[in-house]
Coordinates of C-alpha atoms in Angstrom, one line a residue:
Chain A
X1 CA 7.1 -22.1 28.2
X2 CA 6.0 -19.2 26.2
X3 CA 7.8 -20.3 23.3
X4 CA 5.6 -23.5 23.8
X5 CA 2.2 -21.5 23.9
X6 CA 3.3 -20.1 20.6
X7 CA 3.8 -23.1 19.3
X8 CA 0.6 -24.4 20.1
X9 CA -1.3 -21.9 18.8
X10 CA 0.6 -21.5 15.6
X11 CA -0.2 -25.2 15.0
X12 CA -3.4 -24.0 16.0
X13 CA -4.2 -21.9 13.7
X14 CA -2.5 -24.1 10.3
X15 CA -4.8 -26.7 12.1
X16 CA -7.9 -24.6 11.2
X17 CA -7.1 -23.6 8.5
X18 CA -6.9 -26.4 5.8
X19 CA -6.3 -24.8 3.5
X20 CA -3.4 -22.8 3.7
X21 CA -2.1 -26.5 5.4
X22 CA -2.5 -28.5 2.2
X23 CA -1.1 -26.5 0.6
X24 CA 2.1 -26.7 2.7
X25 CA 2.1 -29.7 1.8
X26 CA 0.9 -30.6 -1.6
X27 CA 2.1 -27.5 -3.3
X28 CA 5.8 -28.6 -3.1
X29 CA 5.7 -31.9 -4.1
X30 CA 2.9 -31.1 -6.6
X31 CA 5.6 -28.2 -8.4
X32 CA 8.6 -30.3 -7.5
X33 CA 6.7 -33.9 -9.4
X34 CA 6.5 -31.1 -12.6
X35 CA 9.8 -29.9 -12.4
X36 CA 11.4 -33.8 -12.4
X37 CA 9.5 -34.9 -15.5
X38 CA 9.8 -31.8 -17.2
X39 CA 13.9 -32.2 -16.7
X40 CA 13.3 -35.7 -17.4
X41 CA 11.9 -36.4 -20.4
X42 CA 13.7 -38.0 -23.5
X43 CA 16.6 -35.9 -25.0
X44 CA 14.9 -34.4 -28.6
X45 CA 14.7 -36.6 -31.3
X46 CA 14.2 -34.4 -34.3
X47 CA 11.9 -34.9 -37.3
X48 CA 14.3 -34.7 -39.9
X49 CA 11.7 -35.6 -43.7
X50 CA 14.3 -36.3 -46.6
X51 CA 14.0 -35.7 -50.4
X52 CA 15.3 -37.7 -52.8
X53 CA 18.7 -38.3 -50.9
X54 CA 20.9 -41.1 -51.2
X55 CA 21.1 -44.4 -49.7
X56 CA 23.8 -44.5 -48.1
X57 CA 23.6 -41.0 -46.5
X58 CA 20.2 -41.8 -45.4
X59 CA 21.8 -44.6 -44.3
X60 CA 23.5 -42.6 -42.6
X61 CA 21.4 -40.4 -41.4
X62 CA 19.8 -43.7 -39.4
X63 CA 22.0 -45.0 -37.3
X64 CA 21.8 -41.0 -35.6
X65 CA 18.8 -41.1 -33.0
X66 CA 16.5 -39.4 -35.1
X67 CA 13.6 -40.0 -37.2
X68 CA 13.4 -40.0 -41.8
X69 CA 10.7 -39.6 -43.5
X70 CA 10.7 -39.3 -46.8
X71 CA 9.4 -36.3 -49.3
X72 CA 8.3 -37.1 -52.6
X73 CA 9.4 -33.2 -53.8
X74 CA 11.1 -30.2 -51.6
X75 CA 7.4 -28.6 -51.4
X76 CA 5.5 -31.1 -49.9
X77 CA 8.8 -31.4 -47.4
X78 CA 8.1 -27.4 -47.2
X79 CA 4.8 -28.2 -46.1
X80 CA 5.1 -30.2 -43.9
X81 CA 7.9 -28.1 -42.0
X82 CA 5.7 -25.1 -41.7
X83 CA 2.9 -27.5 -40.4
X84 CA 5.9 -28.2 -38.0
X85 CA 4.9 -32.9 -38.6
X86 CA 9.1 -32.2 -39.1
X87 CA 11.8 -30.2 -37.8
X88 CA 13.8 -30.3 -41.3
X89 CA 14.8 -31.7 -43.8
X90 CA 17.3 -32.4 -46.4
X91 CA 17.6 -32.1 -49.8
X92 CA 20.4 -33.0 -52.8
X93 CA 21.4 -30.0 -54.5
X94 CA 24.9 -30.0 -56.8
X95 CA 26.2 -32.7 -55.0
X96 CA 25.5 -32.4 -51.9
X97 CA 23.2 -31.9 -49.2
X98 CA 20.7 -28.5 -48.6
X99 CA 19.6 -28.2 -45.0
X100 CA 16.0 -25.9 -44.5
X101 CA 15.4 -26.1 -40.8
X102 CA 12.2 -24.5 -39.3
X103 CA 14.1 -22.4 -37.2
X104 CA 12.3 -21.3 -34.3
X105 CA 13.0 -23.4 -31.3
X106 CA 17.2 -23.1 -30.8
X107 CA 17.5 -25.9 -28.9
X108 CA 16.5 -28.1 -32.2
X109 CA 18.3 -26.2 -34.4
X110 CA 21.3 -27.4 -32.1
X111 CA 19.9 -30.6 -32.0
X112 CA 20.0 -31.6 -36.0
X113 CA 23.0 -29.9 -36.7
X114 CA 24.7 -31.6 -34.2
X115 CA 23.1 -34.8 -36.1
X116 CA 24.5 -33.6 -39.0
X117 CA 28.0 -33.0 -38.5
X118 CA 28.8 -36.3 -36.9
X119 CA 27.1 -37.6 -40.2
X120 CA 29.5 -35.3 -42.3
X121 CA 32.3 -36.3 -40.3
X122 CA 31.5 -40.5 -40.0
X123 CA 31.1 -40.6 -43.7
X124 CA 33.9 -38.5 -44.7
X125 CA 36.8 -38.1 -42.6
X126 CA 38.5 -36.3 -45.0
X127 CA 38.6 -32.2 -45.0
X128 CA 36.6 -32.3 -47.6
X129 CA 33.6 -33.7 -46.3
X130 CA 30.0 -33.1 -47.6
X131 CA 29.4 -29.9 -45.9
X132 CA 25.7 -29.3 -45.5
X133 CA 24.5 -25.7 -47.9
X134 CA 22.3 -24.4 -44.1
X135 CA 18.9 -22.1 -44.2
X136 CA 16.0 -21.8 -42.2
X137 CA 12.7 -21.1 -42.5
X138 CA 11.9 -18.8 -39.7
X139 CA 14.2 -17.7 -37.6
X140 CA 18.0 -17.2 -38.0
X141 CA 21.1 -18.9 -36.9
X142 CA 21.2 -15.0 -34.6
X143 CA 18.4 -15.7 -32.7
X144 CA 18.6 -15.6 -29.7
X145 CA 16.5 -18.5 -26.5
X146 CA 14.9 -15.4 -25.6
X147 CA 14.0 -14.3 -28.8
X148 CA 12.7 -17.7 -28.7
X149 CA 10.7 -17.6 -25.2
X150 CA 10.5 -14.0 -24.8
X151 CA 6.8 -14.3 -26.6
X152 CA 6.4 -16.6 -23.9
X153 CA 7.2 -14.3 -20.9
X154 CA 4.8 -12.0 -22.5
X155 CA 2.0 -13.8 -22.3
X156 CA 2.7 -14.9 -19.4
X157 CA 3.1 -11.3 -17.2
X158 CA -0.2 -10.1 -19.2
X159 CA -1.4 -13.3 -17.6
X160 CA 0.1 -13.7 -14.0
X161 CA -0.4 -10.1 -12.8
X162 CA -4.1 -9.7 -14.3
X163 CA -5.0 -12.9 -12.8
X164 CA -3.5 -11.9 -9.0
X165 CA -5.0 -8.3 -9.5
X166 CA -8.3 -8.7 -10.7
X167 CA -8.7 -11.7 -7.6
X168 CA -7.5 -9.4 -5.0
X169 CA -9.6 -6.6 -6.2
X170 CA -12.7 -8.7 -6.8
X171 CA -11.6 -10.3 -3.3
X172 CA -11.3 -6.8 -0.9
X173 CA -15.2 -6.2 -2.5
X174 CA -16.2 -8.6 -0.9
X175 CA -14.6 -8.8 2.0
X176 CA -15.1 -5.3 2.8
X177 CA -19.0 -5.5 2.4
X178 CA -19.1 -3.0 -0.7
X179 CA -20.2 -6.3 -2.7
X180 CA -23.0 -6.7 -0.2
X181 CA -23.7 -3.3 -1.2
X182 CA -23.2 -3.4 -4.6
X183 CA -25.7 -6.8 -4.8
X184 CA -28.3 -4.5 -2.8
X185 CA -29.0 -2.6 -5.6
X186 CA -30.4 -3.3 -9.3
X187 CA -27.1 -4.1 -10.8
X188 CA -27.5 -7.9 -12.7
X189 CA -24.6 -10.2 -11.6
X190 CA -23.4 -11.3 -15.2
X191 CA -23.5 -6.4 -14.9
X192 CA -21.6 -7.1 -12.6
X193 CA -19.1 -9.3 -14.0
X194 CA -18.7 -7.9 -17.6
X195 CA -17.8 -4.5 -15.7
X196 CA -14.8 -6.1 -14.3
X197 CA -13.9 -7.5 -17.5
X198 CA -14.5 -3.6 -19.3
X199 CA -12.9 -2.4 -17.2
X200 CA -9.1 -4.2 -16.8
X201 CA -9.8 -5.9 -20.5
X202 CA -9.2 -1.4 -20.7
X203 CA -6.1 -1.1 -18.3
X204 CA -5.0 -4.4 -20.0
X205 CA -4.9 -3.4 -23.2
X206 CA -2.8 0.1 -22.4
X207 CA -0.8 -2.8 -19.8
X208 CA -0.1 -5.3 -23.2
X209 CA 0.8 -1.9 -25.4
X210 CA 3.3 -0.6 -23.2
X211 CA 4.7 -4.6 -22.3
X212 CA 5.3 -5.1 -26.0
X213 CA 6.9 -1.8 -27.1
X214 CA 9.5 -2.7 -24.2
X215 CA 10.2 -5.4 -25.6
X216 CA 10.5 -4.8 -29.2
X217 CA 12.0 -1.5 -28.6
X218 CA 13.7 -1.9 -26.0
X219 CA 14.9 -5.3 -25.8
X220 CA 14.8 -5.9 -29.0
X221 CA 13.4 -8.8 -29.2
X222 CA 12.8 -10.5 -33.0
X223 CA 8.9 -9.3 -33.7
X224 CA 8.0 -10.5 -37.4
X225 CA 4.9 -9.9 -37.2
X226 CA 2.1 -7.4 -36.9
X227 CA 1.8 -5.1 -34.0
X228 CA -2.2 -5.6 -33.6
X229 CA -1.7 -9.1 -33.7
X230 CA 0.6 -9.4 -30.5
X231 CA -2.1 -6.8 -28.5
X232 CA -5.1 -9.4 -29.5
X233 CA -3.7 -12.0 -28.2
X234 CA -2.2 -10.4 -24.7
X235 CA -5.6 -8.3 -24.6
X236 CA -7.9 -12.1 -24.8
X237 CA -5.4 -13.7 -22.8
X238 CA -5.8 -11.0 -19.6
X239 CA -9.9 -12.1 -20.2
X240 CA -8.6 -15.1 -19.2
X241 CA -6.7 -14.8 -15.9
X242 CA -9.2 -11.5 -15.9
X243 CA -12.5 -14.8 -15.3
X244 CA -10.3 -16.3 -13.8
X245 CA -8.7 -14.5 -10.5
X246 CA -12.1 -13.2 -9.6
X247 CA -13.6 -16.9 -10.4
X248 CA -11.4 -18.7 -8.0
X249 CA -11.5 -15.6 -5.1
X250 CA -14.6 -16.3 -4.1
X251 CA -12.8 -19.6 -3.1
X252 CA -10.5 -17.1 -1.0
X253 CA -11.0 -15.4 3.0
X254 CA -7.5 -12.4 1.8
X255 CA -5.6 -11.7 0.1
X256 CA -2.9 -14.5 1.8
X257 CA -5.4 -17.6 0.0
X258 CA -5.7 -15.8 -2.9
X259 CA -1.5 -16.1 -3.2
X260 CA -2.1 -19.7 -2.3
X261 CA -3.4 -20.0 -5.8
X262 CA -0.2 -19.3 -7.7
X263 CA 1.6 -22.1 -7.4
X264 CA -1.4 -24.4 -8.1
X265 CA -2.3 -22.4 -11.0
X266 CA -0.3 -19.9 -12.1
X267 CA 3.8 -22.5 -12.1
X268 CA 1.9 -24.8 -13.9
X269 CA 0.8 -23.2 -16.5
X270 CA 4.4 -21.6 -17.1
X271 CA 6.1 -25.7 -17.7
X272 CA 3.2 -26.3 -20.6
X273 CA 3.3 -23.0 -22.6
X274 CA 7.1 -24.0 -24.6
X275 CA 9.1 -22.3 -22.1
X276 CA 10.7 -25.4 -22.0
X277 CA 10.5 -28.1 -25.4
X278 CA 6.5 -29.9 -24.5
X279 CA 7.8 -33.0 -27.4
X280 CA 10.1 -34.3 -24.8
X281 CA 7.2 -35.2 -22.5
X282 CA 5.1 -38.0 -21.7
X283 CA 2.0 -38.3 -23.9
X284 CA -0.6 -37.8 -21.4
X285 CA 1.2 -34.7 -19.9
X286 CA 0.9 -33.5 -23.0
X287 CA -2.6 -34.1 -22.9
X288 CA -3.2 -31.9 -19.4
X289 CA -1.2 -28.5 -22.0
X290 CA -4.1 -28.0 -24.1
X291 CA -6.5 -27.5 -20.7
X292 CA -4.0 -24.4 -19.8
X293 CA -4.9 -21.5 -21.9
X294 CA -1.7 -20.3 -21.7
X295 CA -0.5 -22.9 -24.5
X296 CA -2.9 -21.5 -26.2
X297 CA -1.3 -17.6 -25.8
X298 CA 2.7 -19.1 -25.3
X299 CA 1.7 -20.6 -28.8
X300 CA 0.0 -17.7 -30.6
X301 CA 2.7 -15.4 -29.3
X302 CA 5.2 -17.2 -31.4
X303 CA 3.7 -18.0 -34.4
X304 CA 3.3 -13.3 -34.5
X305 CA 6.5 -13.3 -33.4
X306 CA 9.1 -15.6 -34.9
X307 CA 7.0 -16.9 -37.7
X308 CA 5.3 -13.9 -37.8
X309 CA 2.4 -15.1 -38.9
X310 CA -0.8 -13.3 -39.4
X311 CA -4.6 -13.1 -38.1
X312 CA -5.8 -16.7 -39.8
X313 CA -3.7 -18.5 -38.1
X314 CA -3.5 -17.9 -34.8
X315 CA -7.4 -18.1 -34.9
X316 CA -8.1 -21.2 -33.2
X317 CA -5.6 -19.9 -30.8
X318 CA -7.9 -17.4 -30.0
X319 CA -10.9 -18.8 -30.3
X320 CA -10.0 -21.4 -27.7
X321 CA -8.8 -18.2 -24.7
X322 CA -12.4 -16.4 -25.8
X323 CA -13.8 -20.5 -25.1
X324 CA -12.3 -20.3 -22.1
X325 CA -12.9 -16.6 -21.3
X326 CA -16.7 -17.1 -21.6
X327 CA -16.6 -20.7 -19.7
X328 CA -15.4 -18.6 -16.4
X329 CA -17.8 -15.0 -16.7
X330 CA -20.3 -17.3 -16.9
X331 CA -19.3 -19.1 -13.8
X332 CA -18.8 -16.3 -11.9
X333 CA -21.7 -14.7 -12.6
X334 CA -22.9 -18.4 -10.8
X335 CA -21.3 -18.2 -8.3
X336 CA -22.5 -14.3 -7.5
X337 CA -25.5 -16.0 -6.3
X338 CA -23.8 -16.6 -3.4
X339 CA -24.0 -12.9 -2.4
X340 CA -27.6 -12.3 -4.1
X341 CA -30.9 -15.2 -5.2
X342 CA -32.0 -13.1 -7.7
Chain B
X1 CA -45.3 1.2 -11.0
X2 CA -44.2 -1.9 -8.7
X3 CA -46.5 -3.2 -5.9
X4 CA -50.1 -2.1 -4.8
X5 CA -49.0 0.4 -2.4
X6 CA -48.5 4.2 -4.2
X7 CA -46.1 6.8 -2.3
X8 CA -49.5 8.4 0.3
X9 CA -49.6 4.8 1.1
X10 CA -46.1 4.1 1.6
X11 CA -45.4 -0.2 1.6
X12 CA -45.6 -2.2 4.0
X13 CA -43.8 -5.5 4.5
X14 CA -45.1 -7.9 5.5
X15 CA -43.0 -11.4 7.1
X16 CA -44.6 -15.3 6.9
X17 CA -43.3 -18.1 8.6
X18 CA -40.1 -17.7 7.4
X19 CA -37.5 -20.1 8.0
X20 CA -34.0 -19.7 6.9
X21 CA -30.9 -22.3 8.0
X22 CA -27.6 -21.8 6.5
X23 CA -26.4 -25.9 6.6
X24 CA -28.4 -27.5 9.0
X25 CA -28.0 -24.5 11.6
X26 CA -31.6 -22.8 11.7
X27 CA -30.9 -18.9 11.8
X28 CA -33.8 -18.1 11.5
X29 CA -37.3 -19.9 12.8
X30 CA -40.8 -19.6 11.5
X31 CA -41.1 -15.2 12.2
X32 CA -44.2 -14.4 11.5
X33 CA -45.0 -10.1 11.6
X34 CA -45.3 -7.2 9.8
X35 CA -43.8 -3.9 9.3
X36 CA -47.8 -1.1 8.0
X37 CA -46.5 1.7 5.4
X38 CA -44.2 4.3 7.1
X39 CA -44.0 3.7 10.0
X40 CA -40.3 2.9 11.9
X41 CA -39.9 -0.2 12.9
X42 CA -36.9 -1.5 15.3
X43 CA -35.6 -4.8 15.3
X44 CA -33.5 -5.3 18.7
X45 CA -31.5 -8.3 19.6
X46 CA -27.8 -9.1 21.1
X47 CA -25.8 -9.8 18.3
X48 CA -26.0 -13.4 17.1
X49 CA -29.3 -13.9 17.4
X50 CA -30.1 -13.8 13.5
X51 CA -30.9 -9.5 13.3
X52 CA -28.5 -9.2 10.3
X53 CA -30.2 -12.3 8.6
X54 CA -33.9 -11.5 8.4
X55 CA -32.1 -8.2 7.5
X56 CA -31.3 -9.5 4.3
X57 CA -34.0 -11.3 3.5
X58 CA -36.4 -8.5 3.8
X59 CA -33.5 -6.2 1.9
X60 CA -34.3 -8.8 -0.9
X61 CA -31.0 -10.1 -1.8
X62 CA -31.0 -13.7 0.4
X63 CA -34.2 -16.2 -0.6
X64 CA -35.5 -17.9 2.7
X65 CA -35.7 -21.3 3.4
X66 CA -39.7 -21.9 3.7
X67 CA -42.3 -18.8 4.6
X68 CA -42.7 -15.7 2.2
X69 CA -41.1 -11.8 2.2
X70 CA -43.6 -9.3 0.6
X71 CA -42.8 -6.4 0.2
X72 CA -45.1 -3.3 -1.3
X73 CA -47.5 -6.4 -2.6
X74 CA -44.1 -8.3 -4.2
X75 CA -43.0 -11.0 -3.5
X76 CA -38.7 -10.9 -2.0
X77 CA -36.5 -11.6 -4.1
X78 CA -37.4 -10.0 -7.1
X79 CA -34.4 -7.9 -8.8
X80 CA -36.3 -5.1 -10.1
X81 CA -38.2 -4.5 -6.1
X82 CA -34.3 -3.4 -5.2
X83 CA -34.1 0.1 -6.8
X84 CA -37.1 0.6 -4.4
X85 CA -35.6 -0.3 -1.0
X86 CA -32.4 1.4 0.8
X87 CA -30.2 -0.6 2.7
X88 CA -27.3 -0.1 4.8
X89 CA -25.7 -3.5 5.9
X90 CA -23.9 -3.4 9.6
X91 CA -20.2 -2.9 7.7
X92 CA -19.7 0.1 6.1
X93 CA -18.6 -1.0 2.9
X94 CA -17.5 2.1 0.9
X95 CA -14.6 2.2 -1.5
X96 CA -12.0 3.6 0.8
X97 CA -9.9 4.4 -2.0
X98 CA -12.3 6.7 -3.6
X99 CA -13.5 10.4 -2.7
X100 CA -16.8 10.4 -0.7
X101 CA -18.2 12.2 -4.0
X102 CA -16.5 9.0 -6.6
X103 CA -18.6 7.0 -4.3
X104 CA -22.2 8.3 -4.5
X105 CA -21.8 8.8 -8.3
X106 CA -21.0 5.0 -8.5
X107 CA -24.0 3.9 -6.0
X108 CA -26.1 7.2 -8.1
X109 CA -25.4 5.5 -11.3
X110 CA -26.4 2.1 -10.4
X111 CA -29.6 3.3 -9.8
X112 CA -30.0 5.0 -12.9
X113 CA -30.1 9.0 -10.8
X114 CA -28.0 11.3 -13.7
X115 CA -28.0 14.5 -14.6
X116 CA -28.6 17.4 -12.7
X117 CA -30.8 15.4 -10.5
X118 CA -28.5 13.0 -9.1
X119 CA -26.5 16.5 -8.0
X120 CA -28.8 18.0 -6.6
X121 CA -29.4 14.3 -4.8
X122 CA -26.1 14.3 -3.8
X123 CA -25.7 17.4 -2.2
X124 CA -28.7 17.0 -1.0
X125 CA -27.6 14.1 1.4
X126 CA -24.3 14.8 2.0
X127 CA -26.2 17.9 3.9
X128 CA -28.5 15.3 5.6
X129 CA -25.7 13.4 7.4
X130 CA -23.2 16.5 7.6
X131 CA -20.8 16.1 5.3
X132 CA -20.7 18.9 3.1
X133 CA -17.1 19.9 3.8
X134 CA -15.6 16.6 3.1
X135 CA -17.5 15.4 0.1
X136 CA -13.8 16.0 -1.7
X137 CA -11.7 13.4 1.4
X138 CA -10.9 10.1 0.2
X139 CA -12.9 7.5 2.7
X140 CA -9.7 6.5 3.9
X141 CA -8.9 9.4 5.7
X142 CA -12.7 9.8 7.2
X143 CA -13.0 8.9 11.0
X144 CA -14.7 5.6 11.7
X145 CA -18.8 8.0 12.3
X146 CA -18.2 9.9 8.9
X147 CA -18.2 6.5 6.8
X148 CA -21.2 5.1 9.1
X149 CA -23.2 8.3 8.4
X150 CA -21.6 8.7 4.8
X151 CA -22.9 5.0 4.5
X152 CA -26.5 6.1 5.8
X153 CA -26.3 8.4 3.2
X154 CA -25.7 5.8 -0.1
X155 CA -28.9 4.3 1.8
X156 CA -31.0 7.3 1.0
X157 CA -29.4 8.4 -2.7
X158 CA -32.2 7.2 -4.6
X159 CA -35.5 7.8 -2.1
X160 CA -35.9 5.0 -1.3
X161 CA -40.5 3.9 -0.3
X162 CA -38.1 1.8 2.7
X163 CA -34.9 2.2 3.6
X164 CA -33.2 -0.6 5.9
X165 CA -30.7 -0.2 8.1
X166 CA -28.5 -2.6 10.0
X167 CA -27.2 -0.9 13.0
X168 CA -27.4 3.0 11.4
X169 CA -26.1 4.6 14.4
X170 CA -23.0 2.7 15.8
X171 CA -19.9 5.4 16.7
X172 CA -21.9 8.2 15.7
X173 CA -21.8 11.1 18.4
X174 CA -24.6 11.6 19.8
X175 CA -25.7 15.1 18.7
X176 CA -25.8 13.6 14.9
X177 CA -27.7 10.7 15.9
X178 CA -30.7 12.8 17.8
X179 CA -29.9 14.5 14.4
X180 CA -30.6 11.4 11.9
X181 CA -33.7 10.4 13.8
X182 CA -35.0 13.7 13.0
X183 CA -34.2 12.6 10.1
X184 CA -35.7 9.2 9.9
X185 CA -38.7 10.7 11.6
X186 CA -39.4 13.1 8.7
X187 CA -39.5 10.2 6.4
X188 CA -41.5 8.3 7.7
X189 CA -43.5 10.9 8.1
X190 CA -43.6 11.6 4.3
X191 CA -44.3 8.5 3.6
X192 CA -40.9 6.7 3.7
X193 CA -41.4 2.9 5.9
X194 CA -38.7 2.1 7.6
X195 CA -36.1 -0.7 9.5
X196 CA -33.8 -0.7 12.1
X197 CA -31.9 -3.0 13.5
X198 CA -30.6 -1.6 17.1
X199 CA -29.2 -3.2 20.3
X200 CA -28.6 -0.2 21.7
X201 CA -32.6 -0.3 24.2
X202 CA -32.6 3.6 24.6
X203 CA -32.5 3.5 20.6
X204 CA -35.3 1.1 20.8
X205 CA -37.6 3.5 22.7
X206 CA -37.8 5.7 19.7
X207 CA -39.5 3.5 17.5
X208 CA -42.8 3.6 15.8
X209 CA -42.6 -0.9 17.4
X210 CA -40.5 -3.4 17.8
X211 CA -40.2 -6.8 17.1
X212 CA -37.7 -8.4 19.6
X213 CA -35.3 -10.6 18.5
X214 CA -33.3 -13.8 19.9
X215 CA -32.2 -17.1 18.9
X216 CA -33.5 -16.8 15.8
X217 CA -37.0 -16.2 17.0
X218 CA -39.2 -14.2 17.3
X219 CA -40.3 -13.4 21.1
X220 CA -42.0 -10.5 21.2
X221 CA -43.7 -6.8 19.1
X222 CA -45.5 -4.1 19.9
X223 CA -45.0 -0.9 20.8
X224 CA -42.4 0.1 22.5
X225 CA -44.5 1.3 26.2
X226 CA -47.2 -2.1 25.4
X227 CA -44.3 -4.3 25.3
X228 CA -43.2 -2.7 28.5
X229 CA -46.4 -2.3 29.9
X230 CA -47.4 -6.2 29.5
X231 CA -44.2 -7.0 31.1
X232 CA -44.4 -4.4 33.7
X233 CA -41.5 -3.3 33.5
X234 CA -39.9 0.5 32.9
X235 CA -37.4 -0.1 30.0
X236 CA -36.8 -2.1 27.8
X237 CA -34.0 -3.7 28.6
X238 CA -35.7 -5.0 31.7
X239 CA -38.5 -6.1 28.7
X240 CA -36.9 -7.8 26.6
X241 CA -35.1 -10.0 30.1
X242 CA -39.2 -10.9 30.2
X243 CA -39.8 -12.1 27.4
X244 CA -36.5 -14.0 27.0
X245 CA -36.6 -15.9 29.9
X246 CA -40.2 -16.8 29.5
X247 CA -39.1 -18.7 26.4
X248 CA -36.4 -19.4 27.6

């Protein structure tokens, strides 16, 4: 009987906490849906550029599962490669194909090499087959998957921990009543938000330096760009996480409810941040990645760490992150109205 | 600087026809009274009667649904008035992971106190609440009474012209309660207007004037003597019941 009473009580508690209830039901469905969409995507169809390739070879290539684009010169093909409109290009040098791969994603590299191999075997059955000469624009044959998704993980950890820690500490401010006391002083609402951003910003800079140092020097992650750019990305990413965390914390009443934002806010971002190949997803899903801060952070991270790009190449990503932060800051200031009307 | 009052005159509070609704729930209904300059005004009422809601309106952190609250000649809420009001909420609202000194430093700097003056004032208020020896201890190691006292010290830190205390003496031992009340009386004599809420009836006797709050309505206002006399009873508790009975 006592067990029954306990069961009834727990059920009632759930029914009174609609949010926890919804989370238990909706979040697993959401995540499973995302996972299935991500892993059931079509196999990647490499985009290969061709420069002066004999018609016979082009016809043969077209039979593989690739999309071909013809370029007039190696220069224009290289340009396309740099902007990532194609994944590799083939030109003809000394009577044999020369392949240049974009190279920053090992799984794409493998897909292209496999296609070329099949083509080579099919076109000349003898051992004198056309052996392509292969070079990489970025990355190398030795590049591991970790080098590829490592930068994303750095961004992810910066984002995740700041989100949680800042969110919970702001929540505690509310639940212990110190926020009430804070708003009874002449402090302005934006000052509270700015104080949080500055305080945590300083802390996360230290955190970013530590993570970057550990990944590059200890774990030997590929690092071709400048450290200062990496730190800049991490800082902006954490400010976005901080402002989002503190904003969302005003919709949570306990630490536990704050945790409930993880599957809703953090997990989807992981799927769309480039850990998995976004190009194989449905188009409308790809569009989702555009509203996720981690997508921009990860893109900039990869550009700096793998492709060794400089500030001018990541400035767009940084601007988007900054815009996200500003929007969340304004929302923070507005929600603080709940606690003081001036 | 702000408003019309000066230190000698003290500041009053005028609450005129105030309603406060949360959604459809009417928490305060047509509240109308005045706190005179430099008096100790007690708000008496059971929990849930709307005391804290009323106090927040006067502290300038909430806005009435209708009616006006005027403090020191200025209609609330106004940001620049917050530096002139000391507000101690019902919860202790302290950063438990910090020391008492660090808490005081934080709030003192929010009120713009700095340098030598700040250090002196912090020592003064801590002496007042008998916490000088525990200044460097973490608040998490404090007892309930100590936290309450520290909370009070913070509210008095910036020498506010109006001190609003929500249940100030809960969990404080009788000897200290007496010394806190003596301090409040001293402050009122030097011109500070003090508003306290309480549900302890014997404490209500110590106020100059009282407002009795029940179910969001102000059922009586007057000196403790007047309230007892008009209902023909000998204690405040009986007076409260009598006023409540009339309306209820």
